[in-house]
Short mmCIF file of C-alpha atoms in Angstrom, two decimals:
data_model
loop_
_atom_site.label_atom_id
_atom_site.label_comp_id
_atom_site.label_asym_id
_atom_site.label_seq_id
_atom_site.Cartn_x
_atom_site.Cartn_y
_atom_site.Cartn_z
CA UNK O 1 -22.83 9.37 18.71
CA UNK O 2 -22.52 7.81 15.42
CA UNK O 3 -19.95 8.64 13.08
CA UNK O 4 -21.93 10.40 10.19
CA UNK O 5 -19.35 9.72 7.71
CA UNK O 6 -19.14 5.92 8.18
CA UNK O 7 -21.76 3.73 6.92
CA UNK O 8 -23.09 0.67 9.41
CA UNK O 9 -24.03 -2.27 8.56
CA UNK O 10 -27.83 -1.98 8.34
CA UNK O 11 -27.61 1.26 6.06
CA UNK O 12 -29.27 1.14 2.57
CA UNK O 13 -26.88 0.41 -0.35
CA UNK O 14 -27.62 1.43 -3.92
CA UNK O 15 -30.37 0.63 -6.21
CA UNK O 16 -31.05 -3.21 -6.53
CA UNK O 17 -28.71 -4.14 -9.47
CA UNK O 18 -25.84 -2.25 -8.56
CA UNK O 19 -22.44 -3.60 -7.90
CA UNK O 20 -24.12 -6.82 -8.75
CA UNK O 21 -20.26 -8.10 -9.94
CA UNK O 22 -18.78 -6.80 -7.04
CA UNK O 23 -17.52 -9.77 -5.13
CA UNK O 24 -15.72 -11.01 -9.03
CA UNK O 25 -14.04 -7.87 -9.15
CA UNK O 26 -12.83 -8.25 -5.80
CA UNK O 27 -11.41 -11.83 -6.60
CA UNK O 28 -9.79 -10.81 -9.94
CA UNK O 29 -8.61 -7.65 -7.98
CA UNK O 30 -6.96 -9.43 -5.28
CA UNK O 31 -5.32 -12.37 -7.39
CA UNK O 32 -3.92 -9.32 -9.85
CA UNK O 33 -2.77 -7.01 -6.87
CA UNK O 34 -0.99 -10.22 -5.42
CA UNK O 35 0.83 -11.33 -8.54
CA UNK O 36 1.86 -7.47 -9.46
CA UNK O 37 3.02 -7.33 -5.57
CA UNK O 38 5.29 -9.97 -6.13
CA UNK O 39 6.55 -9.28 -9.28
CA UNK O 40 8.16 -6.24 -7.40
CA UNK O 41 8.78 -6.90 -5.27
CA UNK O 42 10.37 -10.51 -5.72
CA UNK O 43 13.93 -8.95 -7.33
CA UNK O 44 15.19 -7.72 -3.80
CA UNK O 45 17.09 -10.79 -3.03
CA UNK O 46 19.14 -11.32 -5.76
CA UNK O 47 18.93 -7.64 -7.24
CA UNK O 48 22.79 -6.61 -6.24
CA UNK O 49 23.58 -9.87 -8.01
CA UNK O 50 21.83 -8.94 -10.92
CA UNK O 51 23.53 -5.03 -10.70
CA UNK O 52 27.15 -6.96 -10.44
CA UNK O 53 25.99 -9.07 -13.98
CA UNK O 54 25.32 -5.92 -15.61
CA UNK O 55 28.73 -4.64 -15.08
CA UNK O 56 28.72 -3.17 -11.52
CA UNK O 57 32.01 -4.62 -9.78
CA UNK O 58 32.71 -2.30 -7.10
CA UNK O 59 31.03 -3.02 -3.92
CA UNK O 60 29.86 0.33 -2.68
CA UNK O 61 28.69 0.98 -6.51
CA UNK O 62 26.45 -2.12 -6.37
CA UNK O 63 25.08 -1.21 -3.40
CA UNK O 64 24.37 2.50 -4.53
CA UNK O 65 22.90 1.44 -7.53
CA UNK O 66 20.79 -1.65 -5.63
CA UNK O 67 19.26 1.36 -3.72
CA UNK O 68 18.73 3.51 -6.62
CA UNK O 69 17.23 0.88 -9.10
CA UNK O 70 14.80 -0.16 -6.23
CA UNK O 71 13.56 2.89 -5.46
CA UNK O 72 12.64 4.10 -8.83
CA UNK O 73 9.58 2.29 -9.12
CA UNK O 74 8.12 4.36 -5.85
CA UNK O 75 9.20 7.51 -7.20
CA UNK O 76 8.13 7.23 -10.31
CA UNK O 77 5.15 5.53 -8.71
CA UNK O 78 4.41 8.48 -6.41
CA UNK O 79 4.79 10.87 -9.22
CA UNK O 80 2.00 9.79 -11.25
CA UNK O 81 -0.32 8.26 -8.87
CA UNK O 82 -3.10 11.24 -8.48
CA UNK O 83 -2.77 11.33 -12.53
CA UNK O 84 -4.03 7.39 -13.14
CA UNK O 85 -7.01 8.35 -9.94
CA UNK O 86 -8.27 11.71 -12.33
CA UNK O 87 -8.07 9.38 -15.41
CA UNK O 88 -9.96 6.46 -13.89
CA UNK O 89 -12.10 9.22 -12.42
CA UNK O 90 -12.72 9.88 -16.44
CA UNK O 91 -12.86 7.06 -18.35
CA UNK O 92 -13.70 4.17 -15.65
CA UNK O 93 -11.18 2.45 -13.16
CA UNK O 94 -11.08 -0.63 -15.49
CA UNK O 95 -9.32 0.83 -18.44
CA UNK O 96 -6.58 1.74 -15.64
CA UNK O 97 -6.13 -1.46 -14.46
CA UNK O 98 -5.78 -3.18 -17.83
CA UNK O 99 -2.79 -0.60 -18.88
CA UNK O 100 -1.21 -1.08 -15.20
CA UNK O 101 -1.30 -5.23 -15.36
CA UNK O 102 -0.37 -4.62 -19.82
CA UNK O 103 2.01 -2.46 -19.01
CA UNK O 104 4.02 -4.11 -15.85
CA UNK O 105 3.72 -7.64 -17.99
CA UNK O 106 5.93 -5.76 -20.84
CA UNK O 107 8.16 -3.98 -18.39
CA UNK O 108 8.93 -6.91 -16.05
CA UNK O 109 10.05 -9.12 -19.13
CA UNK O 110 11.94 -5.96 -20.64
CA UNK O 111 13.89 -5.69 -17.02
CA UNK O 112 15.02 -9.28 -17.73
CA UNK O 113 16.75 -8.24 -21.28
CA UNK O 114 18.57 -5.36 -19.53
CA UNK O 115 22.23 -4.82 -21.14
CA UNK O 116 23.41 -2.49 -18.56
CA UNK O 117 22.81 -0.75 -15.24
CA UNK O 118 21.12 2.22 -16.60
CA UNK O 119 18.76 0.55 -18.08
CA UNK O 120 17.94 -1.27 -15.46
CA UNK O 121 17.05 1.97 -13.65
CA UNK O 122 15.73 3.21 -16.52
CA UNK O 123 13.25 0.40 -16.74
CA UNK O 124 11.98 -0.13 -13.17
CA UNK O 125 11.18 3.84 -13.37
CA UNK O 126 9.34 2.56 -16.14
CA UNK O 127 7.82 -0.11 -14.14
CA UNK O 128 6.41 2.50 -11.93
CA UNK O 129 5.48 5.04 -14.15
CA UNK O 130 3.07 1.73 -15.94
CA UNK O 131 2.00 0.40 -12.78
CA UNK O 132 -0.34 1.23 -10.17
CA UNK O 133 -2.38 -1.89 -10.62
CA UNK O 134 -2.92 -2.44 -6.50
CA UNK O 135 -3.61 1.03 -5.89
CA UNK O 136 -5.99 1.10 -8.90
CA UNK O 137 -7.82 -1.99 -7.32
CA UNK O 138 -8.33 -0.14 -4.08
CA UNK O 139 -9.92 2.08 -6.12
CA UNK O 140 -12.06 0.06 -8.24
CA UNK O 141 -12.97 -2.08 -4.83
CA UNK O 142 -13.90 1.28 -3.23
CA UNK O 143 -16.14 2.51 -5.49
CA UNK O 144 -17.95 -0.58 -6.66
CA UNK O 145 -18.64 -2.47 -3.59
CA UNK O 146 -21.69 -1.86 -1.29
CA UNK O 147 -20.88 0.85 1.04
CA UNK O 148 -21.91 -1.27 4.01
CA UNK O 149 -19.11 -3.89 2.92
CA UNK O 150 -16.14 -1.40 1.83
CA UNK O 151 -14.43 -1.99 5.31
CA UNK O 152 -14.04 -5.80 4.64
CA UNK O 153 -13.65 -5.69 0.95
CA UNK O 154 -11.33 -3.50 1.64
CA UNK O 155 -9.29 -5.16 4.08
CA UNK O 156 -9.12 -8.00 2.01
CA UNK O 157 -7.63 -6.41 -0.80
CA UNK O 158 -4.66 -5.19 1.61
CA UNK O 159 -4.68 -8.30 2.90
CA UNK O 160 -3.52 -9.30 -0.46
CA UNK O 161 -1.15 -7.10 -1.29
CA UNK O 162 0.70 -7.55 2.12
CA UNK O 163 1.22 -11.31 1.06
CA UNK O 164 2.32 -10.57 -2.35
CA UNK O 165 4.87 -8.04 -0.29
CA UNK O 166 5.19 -11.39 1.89
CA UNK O 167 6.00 -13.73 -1.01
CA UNK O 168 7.79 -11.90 -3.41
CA UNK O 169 10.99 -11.60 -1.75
CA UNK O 170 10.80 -15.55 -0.73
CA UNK O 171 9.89 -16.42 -4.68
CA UNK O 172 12.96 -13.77 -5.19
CA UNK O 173 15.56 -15.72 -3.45
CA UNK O 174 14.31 -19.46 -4.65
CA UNK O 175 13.52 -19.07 -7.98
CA UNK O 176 16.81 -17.03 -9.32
CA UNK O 177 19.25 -20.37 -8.48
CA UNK O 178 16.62 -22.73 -10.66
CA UNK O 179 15.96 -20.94 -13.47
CA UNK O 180 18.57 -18.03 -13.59
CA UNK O 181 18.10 -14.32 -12.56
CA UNK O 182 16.23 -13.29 -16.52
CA UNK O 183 14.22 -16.11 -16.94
CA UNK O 184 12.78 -15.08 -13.24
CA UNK O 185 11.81 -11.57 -14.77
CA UNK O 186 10.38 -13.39 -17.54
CA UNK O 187 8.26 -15.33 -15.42
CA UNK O 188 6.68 -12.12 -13.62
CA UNK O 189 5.56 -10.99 -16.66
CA UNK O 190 4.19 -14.09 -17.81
CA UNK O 191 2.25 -13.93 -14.11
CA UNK O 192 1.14 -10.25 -14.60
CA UNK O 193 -0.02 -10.89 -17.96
CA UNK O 194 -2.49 -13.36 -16.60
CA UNK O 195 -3.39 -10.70 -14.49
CA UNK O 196 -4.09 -8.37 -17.58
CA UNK O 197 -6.12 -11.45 -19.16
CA UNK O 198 -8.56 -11.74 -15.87
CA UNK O 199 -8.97 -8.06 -15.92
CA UNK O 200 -9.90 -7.45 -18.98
CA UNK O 201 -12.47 -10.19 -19.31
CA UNK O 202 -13.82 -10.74 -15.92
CA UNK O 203 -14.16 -7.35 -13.98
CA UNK O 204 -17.45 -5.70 -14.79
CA UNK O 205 -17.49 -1.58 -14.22
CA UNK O 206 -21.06 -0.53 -13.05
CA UNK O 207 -21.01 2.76 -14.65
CA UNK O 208 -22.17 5.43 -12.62
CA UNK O 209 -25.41 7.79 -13.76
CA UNK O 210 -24.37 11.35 -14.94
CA UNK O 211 -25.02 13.69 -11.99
CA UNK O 212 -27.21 16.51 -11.95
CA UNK O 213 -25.11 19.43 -12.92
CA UNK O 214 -23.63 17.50 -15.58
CA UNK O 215 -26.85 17.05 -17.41
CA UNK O 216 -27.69 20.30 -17.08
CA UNK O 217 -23.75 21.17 -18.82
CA UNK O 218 -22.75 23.40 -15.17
CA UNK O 219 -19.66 21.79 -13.35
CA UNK O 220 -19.46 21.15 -10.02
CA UNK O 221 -15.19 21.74 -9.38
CA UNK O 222 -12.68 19.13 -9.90
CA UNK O 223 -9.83 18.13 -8.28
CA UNK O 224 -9.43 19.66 -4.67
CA UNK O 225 -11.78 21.94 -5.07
CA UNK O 226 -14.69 19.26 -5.66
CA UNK O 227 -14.22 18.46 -1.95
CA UNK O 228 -16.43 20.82 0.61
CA UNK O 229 -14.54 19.54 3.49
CA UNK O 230 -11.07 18.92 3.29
CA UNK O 231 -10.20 18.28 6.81
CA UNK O 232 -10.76 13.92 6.99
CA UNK O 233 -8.65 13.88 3.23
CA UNK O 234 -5.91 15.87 4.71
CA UNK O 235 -6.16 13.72 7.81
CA UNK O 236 -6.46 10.86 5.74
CA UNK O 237 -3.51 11.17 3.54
CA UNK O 238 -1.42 12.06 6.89
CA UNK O 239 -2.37 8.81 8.30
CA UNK O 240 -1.62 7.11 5.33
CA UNK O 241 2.44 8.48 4.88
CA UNK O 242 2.63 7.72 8.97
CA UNK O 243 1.76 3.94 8.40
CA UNK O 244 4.26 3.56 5.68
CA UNK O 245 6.59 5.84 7.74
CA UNK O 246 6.14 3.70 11.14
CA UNK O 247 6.52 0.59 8.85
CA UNK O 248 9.93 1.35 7.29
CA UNK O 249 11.22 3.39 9.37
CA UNK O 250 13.31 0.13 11.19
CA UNK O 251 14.48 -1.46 7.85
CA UNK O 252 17.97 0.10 7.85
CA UNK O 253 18.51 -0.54 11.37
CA UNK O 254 16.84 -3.80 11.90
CA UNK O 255 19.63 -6.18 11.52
CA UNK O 256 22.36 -4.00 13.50
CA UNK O 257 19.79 -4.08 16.15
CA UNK O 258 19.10 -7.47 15.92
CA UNK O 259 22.97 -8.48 16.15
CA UNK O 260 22.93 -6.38 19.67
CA UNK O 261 20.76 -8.73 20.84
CA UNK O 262 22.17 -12.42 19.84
CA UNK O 263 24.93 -14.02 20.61
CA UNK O 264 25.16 -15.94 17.93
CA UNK O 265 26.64 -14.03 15.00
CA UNK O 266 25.09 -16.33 12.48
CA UNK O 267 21.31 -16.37 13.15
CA UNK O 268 21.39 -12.56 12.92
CA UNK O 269 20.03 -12.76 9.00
CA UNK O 270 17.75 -15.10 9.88
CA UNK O 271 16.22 -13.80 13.03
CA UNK O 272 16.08 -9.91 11.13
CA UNK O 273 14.11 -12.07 8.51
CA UNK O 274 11.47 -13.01 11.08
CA UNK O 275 11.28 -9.68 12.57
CA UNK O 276 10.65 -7.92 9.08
CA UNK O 277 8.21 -10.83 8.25
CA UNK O 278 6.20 -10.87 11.73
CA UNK O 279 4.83 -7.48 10.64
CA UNK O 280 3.42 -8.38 7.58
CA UNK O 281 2.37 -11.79 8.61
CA UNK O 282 0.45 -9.26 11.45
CA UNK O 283 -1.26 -7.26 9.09
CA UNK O 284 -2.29 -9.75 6.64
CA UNK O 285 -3.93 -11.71 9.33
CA UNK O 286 -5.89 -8.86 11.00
CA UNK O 287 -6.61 -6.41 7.70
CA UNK O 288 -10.23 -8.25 7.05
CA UNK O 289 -11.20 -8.56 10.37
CA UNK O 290 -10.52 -4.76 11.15
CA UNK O 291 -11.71 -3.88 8.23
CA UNK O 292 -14.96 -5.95 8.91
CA UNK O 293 -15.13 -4.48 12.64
CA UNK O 294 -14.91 -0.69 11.06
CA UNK O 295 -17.87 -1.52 9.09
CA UNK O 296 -20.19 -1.64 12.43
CA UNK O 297 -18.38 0.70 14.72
CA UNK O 298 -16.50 3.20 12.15
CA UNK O 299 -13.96 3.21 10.23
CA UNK O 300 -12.21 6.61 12.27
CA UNK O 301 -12.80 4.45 15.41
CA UNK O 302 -10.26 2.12 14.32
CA UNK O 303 -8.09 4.14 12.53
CA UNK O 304 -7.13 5.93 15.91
CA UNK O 305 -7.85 2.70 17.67
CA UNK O 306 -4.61 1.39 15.47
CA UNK O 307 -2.55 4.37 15.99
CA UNK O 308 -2.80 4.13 19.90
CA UNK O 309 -2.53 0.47 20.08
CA UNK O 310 1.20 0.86 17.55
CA UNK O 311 2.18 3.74 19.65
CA UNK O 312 2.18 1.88 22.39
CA UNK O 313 3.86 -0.88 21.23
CA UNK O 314 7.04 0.85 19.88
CA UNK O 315 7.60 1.53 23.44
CA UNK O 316 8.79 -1.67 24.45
CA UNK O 317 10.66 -2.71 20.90
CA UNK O 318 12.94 0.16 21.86
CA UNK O 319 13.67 -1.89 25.44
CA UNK O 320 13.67 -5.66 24.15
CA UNK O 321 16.42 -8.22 25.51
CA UNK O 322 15.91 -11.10 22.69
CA UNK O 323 15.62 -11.44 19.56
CA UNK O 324 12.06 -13.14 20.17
CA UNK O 325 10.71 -10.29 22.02
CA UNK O 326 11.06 -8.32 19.15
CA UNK O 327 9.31 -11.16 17.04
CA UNK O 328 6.08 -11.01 18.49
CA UNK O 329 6.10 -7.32 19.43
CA UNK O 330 6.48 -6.03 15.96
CA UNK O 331 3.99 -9.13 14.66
CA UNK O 332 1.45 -7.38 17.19
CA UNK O 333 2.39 -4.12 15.87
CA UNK O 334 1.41 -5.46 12.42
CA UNK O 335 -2.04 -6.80 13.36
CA UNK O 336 -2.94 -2.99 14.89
CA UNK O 337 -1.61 -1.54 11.29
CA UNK O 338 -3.24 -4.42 9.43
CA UNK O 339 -6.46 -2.01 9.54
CA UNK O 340 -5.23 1.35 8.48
CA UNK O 341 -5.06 0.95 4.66
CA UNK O 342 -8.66 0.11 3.92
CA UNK O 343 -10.10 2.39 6.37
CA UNK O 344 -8.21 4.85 5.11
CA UNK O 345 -9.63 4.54 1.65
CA UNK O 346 -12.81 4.23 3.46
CA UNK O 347 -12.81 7.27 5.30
CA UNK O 348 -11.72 8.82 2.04
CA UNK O 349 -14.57 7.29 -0.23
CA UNK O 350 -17.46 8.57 2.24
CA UNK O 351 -15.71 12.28 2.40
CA UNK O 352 -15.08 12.95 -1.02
CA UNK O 353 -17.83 13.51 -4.13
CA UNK O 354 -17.99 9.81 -6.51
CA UNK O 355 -16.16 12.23 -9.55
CA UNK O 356 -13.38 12.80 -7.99
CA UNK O 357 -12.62 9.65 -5.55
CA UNK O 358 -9.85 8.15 -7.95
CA UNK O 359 -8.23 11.11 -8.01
CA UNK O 360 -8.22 11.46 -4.13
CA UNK O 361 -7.24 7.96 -3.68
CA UNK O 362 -4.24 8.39 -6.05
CA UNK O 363 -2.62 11.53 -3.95
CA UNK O 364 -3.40 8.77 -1.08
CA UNK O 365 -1.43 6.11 -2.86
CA UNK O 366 1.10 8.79 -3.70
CA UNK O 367 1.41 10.39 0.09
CA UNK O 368 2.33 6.45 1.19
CA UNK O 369 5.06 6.41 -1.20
CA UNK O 370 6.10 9.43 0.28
CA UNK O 371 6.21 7.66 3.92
CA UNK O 372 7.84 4.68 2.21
CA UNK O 373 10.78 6.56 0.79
CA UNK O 374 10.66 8.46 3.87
CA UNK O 375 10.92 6.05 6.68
CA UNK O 376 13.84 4.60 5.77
CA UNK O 377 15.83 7.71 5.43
CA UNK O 378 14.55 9.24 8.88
CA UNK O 379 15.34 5.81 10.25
CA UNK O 380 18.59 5.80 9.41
CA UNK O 381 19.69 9.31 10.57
CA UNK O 382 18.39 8.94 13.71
CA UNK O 383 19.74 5.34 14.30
CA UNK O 384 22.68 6.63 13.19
CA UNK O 385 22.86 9.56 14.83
CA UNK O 386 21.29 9.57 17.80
CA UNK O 387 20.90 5.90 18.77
CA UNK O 388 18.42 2.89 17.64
CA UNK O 389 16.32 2.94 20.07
CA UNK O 390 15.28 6.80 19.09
CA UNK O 391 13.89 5.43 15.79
CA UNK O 392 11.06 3.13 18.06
CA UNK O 393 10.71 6.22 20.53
CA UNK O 394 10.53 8.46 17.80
CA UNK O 395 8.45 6.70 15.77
CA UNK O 396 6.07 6.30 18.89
CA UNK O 397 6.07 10.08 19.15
CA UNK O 398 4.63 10.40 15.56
CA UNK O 399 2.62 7.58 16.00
CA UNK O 400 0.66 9.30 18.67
CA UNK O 401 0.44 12.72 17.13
CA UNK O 402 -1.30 10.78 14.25
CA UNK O 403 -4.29 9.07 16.71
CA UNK O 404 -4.71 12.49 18.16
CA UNK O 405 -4.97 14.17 15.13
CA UNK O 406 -7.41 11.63 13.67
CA UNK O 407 -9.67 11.83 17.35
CA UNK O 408 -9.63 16.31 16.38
CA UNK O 409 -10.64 15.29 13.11
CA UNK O 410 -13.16 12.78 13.62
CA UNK O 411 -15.19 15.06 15.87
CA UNK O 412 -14.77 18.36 13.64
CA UNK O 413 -16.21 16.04 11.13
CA UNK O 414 -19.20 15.02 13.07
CA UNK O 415 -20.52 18.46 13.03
CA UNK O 416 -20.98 18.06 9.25
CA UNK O 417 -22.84 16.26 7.48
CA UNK O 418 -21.25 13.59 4.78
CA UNK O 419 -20.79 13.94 1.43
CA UNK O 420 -24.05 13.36 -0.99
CA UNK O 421 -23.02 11.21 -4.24
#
């Protein structure tokens, strides 16, 4: 049976004029989501170098405050990510896009004229409080493309901001020794304010017509309670703090493990580099084409499709004998995740009234920053604790849970019928 809240490729799309910029918007989209990407982040390299010139001298200090000045973008990110979805919601996704690239331009050059530690913290809460710009574009690409292309518009756009996750820390550790650690901040905001330039001129918002019960001055709920059928959101914003959580869940343990298996004390960094890049390189690669493939058979098909296909390849990372093994298992488990993000936001657009779809999408954006900052915490208890190869097994567990959650949800959502806009 066909999954009634996907769209195929032969269904109708809106009236002929409609998203008539769309494939621009996607282009200035992507090339803004990239840059802003990189821009942060491209300071992980050299950022305990850059703690230790503001002052920082003892060792376990820099790294505490490495850890704490990186993860106050994502908090601050998480915190105010359903806010930026109601206002876009409001007064168009545009406008949000132009204060996220304006506002990261200012920030990035202000990190580089930091006097001290706390204001480096200070700032890159800043940073995130500003931001948003990719997860404003997911938006924006959501809503104004043809339904019966949001799978592989979609998929683009993540595959975008996995390369700018790609590139930034490689731009991070060769650009610092050329030009010097400020100037390189100085530089991402010259970059993001390009960004802001492109956005503001080229994207064009189709504005959407007032709907019924607002010309007639009755409201129809906001928020949650604008959503008849909460069961595919809730699923939906599950899924989406499991990917980040299967994702970073390794990063603290990643190059202890890899040292177990080498011989060779001094490739360790540089074969933990290739297993933390195969992932990416995974996703970018496959994000389209999933996305694409979701637009004829559904995008819940290959949302649990992904989840089974990941679970199943933790299994054997927790059992590998070589560094290499590792390599092209966890660049497999990257192409299966490479089609999660934009059929989540898929799933998410078709189950959730037009009014309110920002607004959805940002507790989205905010429940992956949730599996972000939680993945490497749970992953480094239980490596700790229990043993490394209970973070792959572990991970697998949850992994699982997640495909058969989605499957229960998928067909409780059948019985309905999708959401009119």
């Amino acid at each position: 049976m066909t999954n009634p809240t996907t769209t195929t490729a032969g269904a109708p799309t809106a009236e002929p004029g409609a998203h008539a910029h769309w494939q621009r918007n996607l282009a200035v989209c992507m090339f803004g989501s990239f840059t802003t990407i990189i821009a942060m982040t491209l300071l992980l390299p050299f950022l305990p170098l850059y703690v230790e010139q503001l002052g920082v001298k003892d060792h376990a200090a820099i790294v505490q405050w490495s850890g704490a000045a990186y993860g106050a973008t994502f908090l601050s990110a998480a915190l105010v990510a359903p806010l930026w979805g109601r206002l876009a919601d409001r007064y168009g996704r545009k406008p949000m896009l132009i204060r996220a690239s304006l506002g990261m331009a200012v920030a990035m050059a202000l990190i580089g004229l930091a006097a001290n530690v706390w204001q480096l913290v200070g700032l890159r809460l800043l940073a995130g409080l500003l931001g948003g710009y990719a997860s404003g574009s997911m938006v924006l690409v959501a809503t104004q493309t043809p339904k019966d292309r949001t799978g592989w518009a979609l998929g683009t756009m993540s595959s975008a901001i996995m390369a700018g996750n790609l590139v930034g820390p490689l731009v991070g550790g060769v650009l610092p020794p050329l030009v010097g650690i400020r100037n390189t901040f100085f530089a991402a905001g010259a970059m993001i304010f390009i960004a802001f330039l492109a956005t503001a001129f080229l994207i064009r918002e189709e504005k959407k017509a007032p709907s019924a019960s607002k010309q007639r001055g009755t409201s129809d709920g906001t928020g949650w309670a604008a959503v008849p059928d909460k069961r595919p959101l809730v699923a939906m914003l599950f899924t989406g703090m499991l990917l980040m959580l299967a994702n970073m869940s390794i990063e603290p343990i990643i190059t202890v493990y890899v040292a177990t298996l080498l011989d060779d004390p001094q490739r360790v960094t540089m074969m933990a580099g290739l297993v933390m890049s195969a992932a990416a390189l995974g996703s970018i690669l496959s994000a389209s084409r999933l996305g694409k493939l979701a637009d004829r058979v559904g995008h819940w098909n290959v949302i649990v499709g992904c989840l089974a296909v990941s679970a199943l390849l933790l299994i054997p990372q927790a059992f590998v004998t070589s560094g290499w093994q590792l390599v092209v298992l966890r660049f497999l488990m990257g192409l299966s995740l490479g089609g999660l993000l934009p059929c989540i936001a898929s799933v998410i657009r078709h189950n959730v009234p037009e009014r309110v779809a920002g607004n959805m999408l940002g507790y989205s954006t905010s429940a992956q920053y949730a599996g972000q900052v939680a993945g490497p915490l749970l992953g480094g208890f239980v490596g700790g604790h229990v043993g490394m190869r209970a973070v792959f097994l572990g991970t697998c567990v949850l992994m699982a849970a997640g495909a058969g959650w989605n499957w229960l949800a998928q067909r409780a959502a059948s019985t309905t019928a999708p959401v009119t806009r």
